[in-house]
Tab-separated table of C-alpha atoms in Angstrom:
chain	number	residue	atom	x	y	z
A	1	MET	CA	1.826	21.017	-2.928
A	2	GLU	CA	-0.162	22.252	0.058
A	3	VAL	CA	-2.662	19.804	1.504
A	4	ASN	CA	-4.499	20.511	4.741
A	5	TYR	CA	-4.788	17.558	7.135
A	6	SER	CA	-6.279	19.509	10.059
A	7	ASN	CA	-9.707	17.845	9.707
A	8	ILE	CA	-8.380	14.289	9.663
A	9	LYS	CA	-9.725	12.013	12.389
A	10	VAL	CA	-9.319	8.552	10.826
A	11	ILE	CA	-6.360	7.164	8.865
A	12	GLY	CA	-6.665	4.094	6.668
A	13	PHE	CA	-3.687	1.963	5.733
A	14	ASP	CA	-3.261	-0.400	2.840
A	15	ALA	CA	-1.471	-3.625	3.829
A	16	ASP	CA	0.470	-5.300	0.991
A	17	ASP	CA	3.574	-3.295	-0.004
A	18	THR	CA	2.563	-0.490	2.343
A	19	LEU	CA	3.025	-2.230	5.700
A	20	TRP	CA	4.841	-5.354	4.526
A	21	VAL	CA	6.509	-6.906	1.482
A	22	ASN	CA	4.176	-8.655	-0.957
A	23	GLU	CA	4.651	-7.928	-4.670
A	24	THR	CA	8.261	-9.132	-4.599
A	25	TYR	CA	6.994	-12.645	-3.830
A	26	PHE	CA	4.691	-12.580	-6.851
A	27	ARG	CA	7.550	-11.531	-9.145
A	28	ASP	CA	9.687	-14.392	-7.803
A	29	ALA	CA	6.790	-16.824	-8.294
A	30	GLU	CA	6.297	-15.684	-11.885
A	31	MET	CA	9.960	-16.383	-12.614
A	32	GLU	CA	9.679	-19.865	-11.080
A	33	PHE	CA	6.576	-20.550	-13.148
A	34	ALA	CA	8.262	-19.384	-16.368
A	35	LYS	CA	11.197	-21.720	-15.719
A	36	LEU	CA	8.810	-24.637	-15.173
A	37	LEU	CA	7.148	-23.989	-18.538
A	38	SER	CA	10.284	-22.933	-20.434
A	39	GLN	CA	10.043	-25.922	-22.782
A	40	TYR	CA	6.856	-24.456	-24.240
A	41	GLU	CA	7.591	-20.724	-24.561
A	42	THR	CA	10.067	-17.935	-23.772
A	43	VAL	CA	10.110	-16.442	-20.278
A	44	ASN	CA	8.852	-13.090	-21.564
A	45	LYS	CA	5.971	-14.651	-23.506
A	46	ILE	CA	4.940	-16.812	-20.533
A	47	ASP	CA	4.956	-13.748	-18.287
A	48	GLN	CA	2.749	-11.831	-20.728
A	49	GLU	CA	0.306	-14.689	-21.175
A	50	LEU	CA	0.072	-15.335	-17.438
A	51	PHE	CA	-0.857	-11.692	-16.846
A	52	LYS	CA	-3.589	-11.942	-19.489
A	53	MET	CA	-4.900	-15.082	-17.791
A	54	GLU	CA	-4.937	-13.334	-14.405
A	55	MET	CA	-6.911	-10.418	-15.856
A	56	LYS	CA	-9.395	-12.802	-17.464
A	57	ASN	CA	-9.880	-14.638	-14.163
A	58	LEU	CA	-9.893	-11.602	-11.871
A	59	PRO	CA	-13.703	-11.122	-11.942
A	60	LEU	CA	-14.117	-14.799	-11.041
A	61	TYR	CA	-11.356	-15.417	-8.489
A	62	GLY	CA	-10.625	-11.925	-7.170
A	63	TYR	CA	-7.227	-10.828	-5.885
A	64	GLY	CA	-4.697	-12.902	-3.995
A	65	VAL	CA	-2.466	-15.959	-4.116
A	66	LYS	CA	-5.212	-18.544	-4.654
A	67	GLY	CA	-6.497	-16.900	-7.821
A	68	PHE	CA	-2.902	-16.482	-8.973
A	69	VAL	CA	-2.234	-20.218	-8.531
A	70	LEU	CA	-5.389	-21.196	-10.408
A	71	SER	CA	-4.329	-18.892	-13.248
A	72	MET	CA	-0.895	-20.531	-13.344
A	73	VAL	CA	-2.456	-23.996	-13.551
A	74	GLU	CA	-4.796	-22.910	-16.349
A	75	MET	CA	-1.910	-21.221	-18.166
A	76	ALA	CA	0.219	-24.364	-17.879
A	77	LEU	CA	-2.558	-26.464	-19.415
A	78	GLU	CA	-3.023	-23.970	-22.236
A	79	LEU	CA	0.687	-23.589	-23.057
A	80	SER	CA	1.234	-27.342	-23.050
A	81	ASN	CA	-1.946	-28.119	-24.975
A	82	ASN	CA	-3.129	-30.099	-21.931
A	83	ASP	CA	0.052	-32.152	-21.916
A	84	VAL	CA	1.655	-30.705	-18.777
A	85	SER	CA	2.852	-33.357	-16.308
A	86	ASN	CA	1.403	-34.051	-12.884
A	87	ALA	CA	4.813	-33.192	-11.447
A	88	THR	CA	4.633	-29.706	-12.980
A	89	ILE	CA	1.133	-29.122	-11.608
A	90	ASP	CA	2.398	-30.238	-8.221
A	91	ALA	CA	5.316	-27.804	-8.522
A	92	ILE	CA	2.881	-24.971	-9.328
A	93	LEU	CA	0.811	-25.788	-6.244
A	94	LYS	CA	4.008	-25.756	-4.191
A	95	ILE	CA	4.827	-22.266	-5.471
A	96	GLY	CA	1.462	-21.086	-4.163
A	97	LYS	CA	1.820	-22.794	-0.788
A	98	ASP	CA	5.299	-21.341	-0.377
A	99	MET	CA	3.878	-17.864	-1.053
A	100	LEU	CA	1.153	-18.345	1.553
A	101	ASN	CA	3.718	-19.488	4.107
A	102	LYS	CA	6.142	-16.607	3.581
A	103	PRO	CA	7.143	-14.726	6.735
A	104	VAL	CA	5.735	-11.215	7.036
A	105	GLU	CA	8.539	-8.713	6.455
A	106	LEU	CA	7.542	-5.277	7.762
A	107	LEU	CA	8.753	-2.295	5.783
A	108	ASP	CA	10.979	0.311	7.416
A	109	GLY	CA	9.376	2.470	10.074
A	110	VAL	CA	5.973	0.773	10.001
A	111	GLU	CA	5.486	0.027	13.678
A	112	GLU	CA	7.051	3.295	14.796
A	113	THR	CA	4.647	5.179	12.533
A	114	LEU	CA	1.586	3.279	13.780
A	115	VAL	CA	2.588	3.782	17.417
A	116	GLU	CA	2.802	7.548	16.969
A	117	LEU	CA	-0.309	7.995	14.840
A	118	SER	CA	-2.474	5.794	17.065
A	119	LYS	CA	-2.015	8.352	19.851
A	120	ASN	CA	-3.996	11.005	17.969
A	121	TYR	CA	-5.982	9.236	15.260
A	122	ARG	CA	-8.259	6.264	14.801
A	123	LEU	CA	-6.456	3.829	12.519
A	124	ILE	CA	-8.121	1.298	10.247
A	125	LEU	CA	-6.684	-1.289	7.856
A	126	VAL	CA	-8.205	-1.292	4.367
A	127	THR	CA	-6.859	-4.008	2.093
A	128	LYS	CA	-8.078	-6.242	-0.708
A	129	GLY	CA	-7.493	-9.868	-1.605
A	130	ASP	CA	-8.154	-13.249	-0.068
A	131	LEU	CA	-9.654	-12.898	3.419
A	132	LEU	CA	-7.884	-15.876	4.993
A	133	ASP	CA	-4.483	-14.883	3.595
A	134	GLN	CA	-4.833	-11.263	4.704
A	135	GLU	CA	-5.919	-12.337	8.184
A	136	ARG	CA	-2.952	-14.702	8.372
A	137	LYS	CA	-0.493	-11.984	7.368
A	138	LEU	CA	-1.980	-9.494	9.803
A	139	GLU	CA	-1.661	-11.981	12.652
A	140	LYS	CA	1.968	-12.707	11.721
A	141	SER	CA	2.703	-8.980	11.561
A	142	ARG	CA	1.580	-8.410	15.187
A	143	LEU	CA	0.120	-5.059	14.146
A	144	THR	CA	-3.535	-5.846	14.902
A	145	LYS	CA	-3.460	-3.909	18.185
A	146	TYR	CA	-3.033	-0.591	16.363
A	147	PHE	CA	-6.209	-0.846	14.284
A	148	HIS	CA	-9.759	-0.045	15.387
A	149	HIS	CA	-11.209	-1.751	12.344
A	150	ILE	CA	-9.980	-4.146	9.663
A	151	GLU	CA	-11.662	-4.347	6.256
A	152	VAL	CA	-10.784	-6.758	3.446
A	153	LEU	CA	-12.457	-5.496	0.282
A	154	SER	CA	-13.092	-7.405	-2.934
A	155	ASP	CA	-11.851	-4.336	-4.811
A	156	LYS	CA	-10.752	-0.773	-4.106
A	157	GLN	CA	-12.836	1.537	-6.226
A	158	GLU	CA	-14.694	4.717	-5.310
A	159	ALA	CA	-17.911	2.836	-4.539
A	160	ASN	CA	-16.084	0.413	-2.206
A	161	TYR	CA	-14.537	3.255	-0.219
A	162	SER	CA	-17.753	5.279	-0.077
A	163	LYS	CA	-19.670	2.270	1.215
A	164	LEU	CA	-16.994	1.586	3.862
A	165	LEU	CA	-16.849	5.196	5.096
A	166	ASN	CA	-20.635	5.352	5.240
A	167	HIS	CA	-20.762	2.080	7.182
A	168	LEU	CA	-18.189	3.347	9.699
A	169	ASP	CA	-19.824	6.801	9.863
A	170	ILE	CA	-16.678	8.572	8.656
A	171	LYS	CA	-16.928	11.769	6.623
A	172	PRO	CA	-14.653	11.774	3.544
A	173	SER	CA	-13.229	15.123	4.673
A	174	GLU	CA	-12.101	13.473	7.931
A	175	PHE	CA	-10.451	10.462	6.289
A	176	LEU	CA	-6.879	9.981	5.085
A	177	MET	CA	-5.798	6.876	3.157
A	178	VAL	CA	-2.166	5.760	2.985
A	179	GLY	CA	-0.948	3.266	0.399
A	180	ASN	CA	1.489	2.315	-2.333
A	181	SER	CA	-0.939	2.002	-5.248
A	182	LEU	CA	-2.093	5.156	-7.019
A	183	LYS	CA	-4.855	3.181	-8.726
A	184	SER	CA	-6.235	1.489	-5.599
A	185	ASP	CA	-5.188	3.562	-2.585
A	186	ILE	CA	-4.908	7.145	-3.786
A	187	LEU	CA	-6.938	8.266	-6.802
A	188	PRO	CA	-10.287	6.758	-5.672
A	189	LEU	CA	-9.968	8.683	-2.382
A	190	VAL	CA	-9.153	11.948	-4.125
A	191	ASN	CA	-12.213	11.417	-6.300
A	192	ILE	CA	-14.543	11.064	-3.301
A	193	LYS	CA	-13.066	14.170	-1.630
A	194	ALA	CA	-11.008	12.341	0.993
A	195	GLN	CA	-7.264	12.775	1.515
A	196	ALA	CA	-4.511	10.385	0.462
A	197	ILE	CA	-0.757	9.985	0.860
A	198	HIS	CA	1.172	7.884	-1.633
A	199	VAL	CA	4.084	5.793	-0.327
A	200	PRO	CA	5.639	4.132	-3.407
A	201	PHE	CA	6.983	0.584	-3.280
A	202	HIS	CA	9.876	-0.380	-5.554
A	203	THR	CA	7.794	-2.995	-7.401
A	204	THR	CA	4.314	-2.369	-8.811
A	205	TRP	CA	2.006	-4.980	-10.311
A	206	GLN	CA	1.188	-4.174	-13.924
A	207	HIS	CA	-2.537	-4.092	-13.121
A	208	GLU	CA	-1.944	-1.319	-10.560
A	209	THR	CA	-0.077	1.085	-12.852
A	210	VAL	CA	-1.687	4.315	-14.061
A	211	SER	CA	-0.846	6.719	-16.861
A	212	SER	CA	1.269	9.815	-16.228
A	213	LYS	CA	-1.826	11.918	-16.915
A	214	GLU	CA	-3.758	10.133	-14.167
A	215	ALA	CA	-0.793	10.326	-11.768
A	216	ASN	CA	-0.434	14.080	-11.995
A	217	GLY	CA	-0.184	14.546	-8.216
A	218	LYS	CA	-3.295	16.663	-7.933
A	219	GLY	CA	-4.993	16.312	-4.560
A	220	TYR	CA	-2.468	14.042	-2.852
A	221	LYS	CA	1.071	13.974	-1.535
A	222	THR	CA	3.849	11.459	-2.101
A	223	VAL	CA	6.382	10.631	0.616
A	224	GLU	CA	9.502	8.509	0.366
A	225	SER	CA	8.654	6.093	3.182
A	226	LEU	CA	5.931	5.535	5.758
A	227	ILE	CA	7.824	7.234	8.591
A	228	HIS	CA	7.704	10.546	6.683
A	229	ILE	CA	3.944	10.671	7.196
A	230	LEU	CA	4.668	11.848	10.729
A	231	GLU	CA	6.243	15.021	9.303
A	232	GLU	CA	3.029	15.732	7.363
A	233	LEU	CA	0.664	15.235	10.309
């Protein structure tokens, strides 16, 4: 489809699974958790119930590893009828700490893309989740120098983006958002008349999936990897 990027002055980038690996670590952690609680339920059932617990707690804890760990602890207590051992709780906390201490693995072409785009556009980072964790990952990534502004949002809905663009004095018509999540990085921008480019990641959190009707491709482009953005701009 034809999309005109000639008015773009500012490009926003999502962080997790757009610039670096993230969701893979959550999938691995879920498997570890299911093994820890395997005496109480099947792996599939534990995975389903943990997701429900995360959704229930999302308005309270927000996104990120810390809320995920608290949901695992609560799930362990529920599955075991409050009989889970201290050793298991300790193992759950260790899963979370290991996630927070993971090295930052940049995806292919990330720095090359930022180097080129920063020559002609103002780049900003727009992510969501736990502030301390996102700041830690950004520092480890050594990508801070490419961004004029860094924003960690509590959520990524139309109102959040509109408020951010208004605060930074950016017209929607001059803004392009790049990210892996149709639900969080693409469709809200299309709805506020900004531009968006979808860069899929091989693993998508269940909460971030959208229906085929919603993901009809109208108003945005999809590229295979971040480096292909350079061909569009």
